[in-house]
């Protein structure tokens, strides 16, 4: 005889009270009321638990039993299916986007500078984690990621939107490789098909005609000497501002006039050898009493164990009157423009800028033959800057074939 709600409320006899189709309520001597279902699969008798009465009512228990019988009719074991579903749920709860992103960033840490890692983490924390971070990666739809990225674009940060999209896609690729998810649903998210076209914004650079005024202002600048000397080093070496800010004394061979920047500090992860002009060596000589006893050549005056901050250079240039019109990174463009216009070998210039040669044979040739020419180029460049500061016109050399 089937169970009824009235009968269930008045049951007092311990034991199994059947409803049909294998479903029964088990009343224990202690008064517990547990829904169970008896079934056979693979020649073995098995049981399923459906919860406790009255939290799970009769109607709900029958629905659960009916669903289990459908699984049986399909030839599967509802008990094993339930275990698989629980395991999947546990796996997904441990593999949220934020949890996997943290593991991805940890895995990539040795490839990134600390500042790069900080920017990546901050972008995800600001624009992705608040809405998607707690979600299981496998359950996030491409449209949800697209919506998050377009929201960034809508506030006028198109470049940031593109970077965030690439980072999310990289996390998903890594998650598939490391079996955190089975498939990558973000493969078809192409930045060009999601974000509006943007003009490439090159970093603002001084024009050659502006050099005399800028150099005079740099000499008169009353800020920290660490900042002034570091800016001079950026100009004299045509290196990236981050490479100068992170420079270590151990990287310099002053006797040989050489600065060897290790691969891990370079954008392209390839060692870069920088010949030093007489003027660049004078910058290092000026820094000796300020930081010669420390690891960093240009430490922060406030926190000597840390390099100058990322914004230090451009803030100094803004105070000198060059806000929005010139950046420290723009000195590389200035160097390239002047050196090319003055007839220097473009390959030598590109190698000095540490621009990666894609042709492997040419790349090997560049590494092995250009140091002498680059040494002459960098001394010429330093003399050129001195000449411009003094108002002199520096003669153009003959182009080297």
C-alpha positions in Angstrom: 0.0 0.0 0.0 1.4 3.4 -1.0 2.3 5.9 1.5 0.3 9.1 2.1 1.2 12.4 3.8 -1.3 11.5 6.6 0.3 8.2 7.2 3.8 9.6 7.1 2.9 12.1 9.8 1.6 9.4 12.2 4.2 6.7 11.6 5.5 5.3 14.9 6.7 1.7 14.1 10.4 1.5 13.3 11.3 -0.2 10.1 10.9 0.2 6.3 7.7 1.6 5.0 7.4 1.0 1.2 5.7 3.3 -1.3 6.4 1.2 -4.4 9.0 1.0 -7.2 11.7 0.4 -4.6 11.0 3.7 -2.7 10.6 3.5 1.1 10.8 5.6 4.2 13.0 4.1 6.9 12.0 5.0 10.5 14.8 4.4 13.0 14.3 3.6 16.7 15.7 7.0 17.5 13.0 8.6 15.4 14.9 9.4 12.3 13.0 9.3 9.0 15.1 8.7 5.9 14.0 8.2 2.3 15.7 5.3 0.6 15.3 3.5 -2.8 16.3 -0.1 -3.3 17.3 -1.1 -6.8 19.4 -3.6 -8.7 22.2 -2.9 -11.2 24.8 -5.2 -12.6 23.3 -8.1 -10.7 23.8 -6.4 -7.4 21.3 -4.9 -5.0 22.0 -1.2 -4.2 20.4 1.7 -2.4 20.1 5.4 -2.9 19.4 8.0 -0.2 17.0 10.9 -1.0 17.1 12.9 2.2 15.2 13.3 5.5 11.4 13.6 6.0 9.8 16.1 6.3 12.5 18.3 4.7 12.0 16.1 1.6 8.3 15.5 1.3 6.5 12.5 -0.3 6.1 14.2 -3.7 9.8 15.2 -3.9 10.9 11.7 -2.9 8.7 10.1 -5.6 10.1 12.5 -8.2 13.7 11.6 -7.2 12.9 7.9 -7.4 11.3 8.3 -10.8 14.4 10.1 -12.1 16.6 7.3 -10.7 14.4 4.7 -12.5 14.8 6.6 -15.8 18.6 6.3 -15.3 18.2 2.6 -14.7 16.1 2.1 -17.8 18.9 3.8 -19.8 21.3 1.1 -18.5 23.2 3.3 -16.1 23.7 3.1 -12.3 22.0 6.1 -10.6 24.2 5.7 -7.6 27.4 6.0 -9.7 25.9 8.8 -11.6 25.2 10.7 -8.4 28.8 10.1 -7.2 30.1 11.4 -10.5 27.8 14.5 -10.2 29.1 15.1 -6.7 32.7 14.7 -7.9 32.1 17.1 -10.7 30.5 19.7 -8.4 33.5 19.4 -6.0 35.9 19.8 -8.9 34.1 22.9 -10.2 33.9 24.5 -6.8 37.7 24.1 -6.5 38.2 25.4 -10.0 36.6 28.8 -10.0 38.0 31.4 -12.4 39.7 33.2 -9.5 41.3 30.1 -8.1 42.7 28.9 -11.4 43.8 32.4 -12.3 45.8 32.5 -9.0 47.5 29.2 -9.9 48.2 30.5 -13.5 49.8 33.7 -12.1 51.9 31.6 -9.8 53.0 29.4 -12.6 53.9 32.5 -14.8 55.6 34.4 -12.0 59.2 33.5 -13.0 58.5 34.9 -16.5 57.2 38.3 -15.3 58.7 41.2 -13.5 57.0 42.0 -10.2 55.4 45.1 -11.7 54.0 43.1 -14.7 52.5 40.5 -12.3 51.0 43.3 -10.2 49.4 44.9 -13.2 47.9 41.7 -14.4 46.6 40.8 -11.0 45.1 44.2 -10.5 43.3 44.2 -13.9 41.7 40.9 -13.1 40.7 41.9 -9.6 39.2 45.1 -10.9 37.4 44.0 -14.0 36.8 40.2 -13.9 36.8 38.7 -10.4 33.9 40.8 -9.0 31.4 39.3 -11.5 33.0 36.0 -12.6 35.8 35.2 -10.1 33.6 32.9 -7.9 32.1 31.0 -10.8 33.2 27.6 -11.9 35.3 28.1 -15.1 33.5 25.4 -16.9 30.2 27.1 -16.4 31.2 30.6 -17.6 29.9 31.4 -21.1 31.9 33.3 -23.8 29.2 36.0 -23.8 29.8 36.7 -20.1 33.5 37.3 -20.7 32.7 39.4 -23.7 30.3 41.5 -21.7 33.0 42.1 -19.0 35.5 43.1 -21.6 33.1 45.5 -23.4 32.3 47.1 -20.1 36.0 48.0 -19.8 35.9 49.4 -23.4 32.8 51.4 -22.6 34.7 53.5 -20.0 37.2 54.5 -22.6 39.9 51.9 -21.8 40.1 50.0 -25.1 43.7 48.9 -24.7 43.0 47.6 -21.3 39.9 45.7 -22.6 42.1 43.9 -25.1 44.7 43.0 -22.5 42.1 41.7 -20.1 40.5 39.5 -22.8 43.9 38.1 -23.7 44.6 37.3 -20.1 41.3 35.5 -19.6 42.0 33.5 -22.7 45.4 32.6 -21.5 44.0 31.4 -18.2 41.6 29.1 -20.0 44.3 27.7 -22.2 46.4 27.0 -19.2 43.4 25.4 -17.4 42.9 23.0 -20.2 46.6 22.1 -20.4 46.6 21.4 -16.7 43.3 19.5 -16.7 41.4 22.0 -14.6 38.7 22.1 -17.2 37.9 19.7 -20.1 37.5 22.2 -22.9 38.2 25.8 -23.7 34.9 27.7 -24.4 36.8 31.0 -25.0 38.6 29.9 -28.2 36.4 31.8 -30.5 36.7 35.1 -28.6 38.7 37.2 -31.1 39.6 40.7 -29.9 39.1 42.2 -33.4 35.6 40.8 -33.6 34.6 42.1 -30.1 36.3 45.4 -29.6 36.2 48.5 -31.8 39.2 49.3 -33.9 41.7 51.6 -32.2 44.4 53.8 -33.5 47.8 52.7 -32.2 48.9 55.3 -29.6 52.6 55.6 -29.7 54.3 56.9 -26.5 54.8 60.6 -26.7 58.4 61.5 -27.6 60.4 64.7 -27.8 61.2 66.1 -31.2 65.0 66.5 -31.9 64.5 70.3 -31.9 63.2 70.2 -28.3 66.3 68.5 -27.0 68.3 71.7 -26.0 65.4 73.0 -23.8 64.7 69.6 -22.3 68.3 68.9 -21.4 68.6 72.4 -19.8 65.5 71.7 -17.7 66.9 68.2 -16.7 70.1 69.9 -15.5 68.1 72.4 -13.5 65.6 69.9 -12.1 65.5 70.0 -8.3 64.0 66.5 -7.7 65.8 63.5 -6.3 69.2 62.9 -7.9 68.2 59.2 -8.3 65.5 60.3 -10.7 67.7 62.8 -12.6 70.5 60.3 -13.1 68.1 57.5 -14.0 66.5 59.7 -16.7 70.0 60.5 -18.0 70.7 56.7 -18.1 67.5 56.1 -20.1 68.5 58.7 -22.6 72.2 57.6 -22.9 71.5 53.9 -23.3 68.2 53.9 -25.3 67.0 51.2 -23.0 63.5 50.8 -21.6 62.7 52.7 -18.4 61.9 49.5 -16.6 65.3 48.1 -17.5 67.0 51.2 -16.0 64.8 51.3 -12.9 65.7 47.7 -12.1 69.4 47.9 -12.9 71.7 46.1 -10.5 75.3 47.0 -9.9 76.2 43.4 -10.5 75.1 43.8 -14.1 77.8 46.4 -14.9 81.4 45.9 -15.9 82.7 49.4 -15.5 86.2 48.6 -16.7 84.9 47.1 -19.9 82.2 49.8 -20.3 79.5 47.2 -20.6 76.0 46.6 -19.1 74.6 43.1 -19.4 70.9 43.0 -18.7 69.9 39.4 -17.9 67.2 37.7 -20.0 64.6 37.6 -17.1 64.6 41.5 -17.0 64.2 41.9 -20.8 60.8 42.2 -22.6 61.8 39.5 -25.1 63.5 37.3 -22.5 66.8 37.5 -24.2 70.1 38.8 -22.6 70.9 42.3 -23.8 74.4 43.7 -23.8 74.6 47.5 -23.7 77.9 49.3 -24.5 78.3 52.3 -22.2 79.5 55.7 -23.4 81.8 57.8 -21.3 78.8 59.9 -20.2 76.9 56.8 -19.1 79.9 55.7 -17.0 79.8 59.2 -15.4 76.2 58.7 -14.4 77.2 55.5 -12.7 80.1 57.2 -11.0 77.7 59.9 -9.7 75.4 57.1 -8.3 78.3 55.3 -6.5 78.1 57.4 -3.3 74.3 57.2 -3.3 73.7 53.5 -4.0 77.0 51.8 -4.5 76.5 49.9 -1.2 73.1 48.6 -2.3 72.0 46.1 -4.9 70.0 48.5 -7.1 71.7 51.3 -8.9 68.6 53.6 -8.9 66.7 52.6 -5.7 63.7 54.5 -4.4 64.9 57.2 -2.0 62.0 56.3 0.3 62.3 52.5 0.1 65.9 51.7 -0.8 65.3 48.0 -1.3 62.9 48.7 -4.1 63.5 50.4 -7.5 62.1 53.8 -8.5 58.4 53.4 -9.1 57.0 53.1 -12.6 55.5 56.6 -12.6 58.6 58.4 -11.2 60.1 59.3 -14.6 56.9 60.6 -16.2 55.9 62.5 -13.1 59.3 64.2 -13.2 58.9 65.0 -16.9 55.4 66.4 -16.1 56.9 68.7 -13.5 59.4 69.9 -16.1 56.5 70.8 -18.3 56.2 67.8 -20.6 53.0 66.2 -19.4 51.2 64.5 -22.3 53.9 65.7 -24.7 56.8 63.4 -23.8 57.5 60.2 -21.9 60.6 58.5 -20.7 59.9 55.6 -23.1 59.8 58.1 -25.9 63.5 58.6 -25.6 63.9 55.3 -27.5 61.9 56.7 -30.4 64.0 59.9 -30.3 67.2 57.9 -30.4 66.0 55.8 -33.3 64.8 58.9 -35.3 68.0 60.8 -34.8 70.4 57.9 -35.4 68.5 56.8 -38.6 68.4 60.4 -39.9 72.1 60.7 -39.2 73.0 57.7 -41.3 73.7 55.0 -38.9 73.1 51.4 -39.9 69.4 50.6 -39.2 70.3 47.0 -38.1 72.8 48.4 -35.6 70.1 50.7 -34.2 67.5 48.0 -34.0 70.0 45.7 -32.2 70.8 48.5 -29.7 67.1 48.9 -29.1 66.9 45.1 -28.3 64.2 44.7 -31.0 64.1 41.0 -31.7 65.2 39.8 -35.2 62.7 37.2 -36.3 65.0 35.6 -38.9 67.2 33.2 -36.8 70.2 33.4 -39.1 70.2 37.2 -39.1 69.6 37.2 -35.3 72.8 35.1 -34.8 74.7 37.4 -37.1 73.5 40.5 -35.2 74.6 39.1 -31.8 78.1 38.3 -33.0 79.1 41.3 -35.1 77.5 44.5 -33.9 79.1 45.3 -30.6 81.9 47.4 -32.0 79.5 49.4 -34.2 77.1 49.8 -31.3 79.9 51.1 -29.0 80.7 53.7 -31.6 77.0 54.5 -32.0 76.4 55.0 -28.3 79.4 57.2 -27.8 78.3 59.3 -30.8 74.8 59.5 -29.3 76.1 60.7 -26.0 78.3 63.3 -27.7 75.3 64.3 -29.8 73.2 65.0 -26.7 76.1 67.0 -25.2 76.3 69.0 -28.4 72.6 69.7 -28.5 72.7 70.9 -24.9 75.5 73.3 -25.8 73.7 74.4 -28.9 76.2 72.8 -31.3 75.3 71.0 -34.5 76.8 67.5 -34.6 77.9 66.4 -38.1 76.3 63.3 -39.6 78.5 60.3 -40.1 78.6 58.4 -43.4 76.1 55.6 -43.5 77.7 52.2 -42.7 76.8 49.6 -45.4 
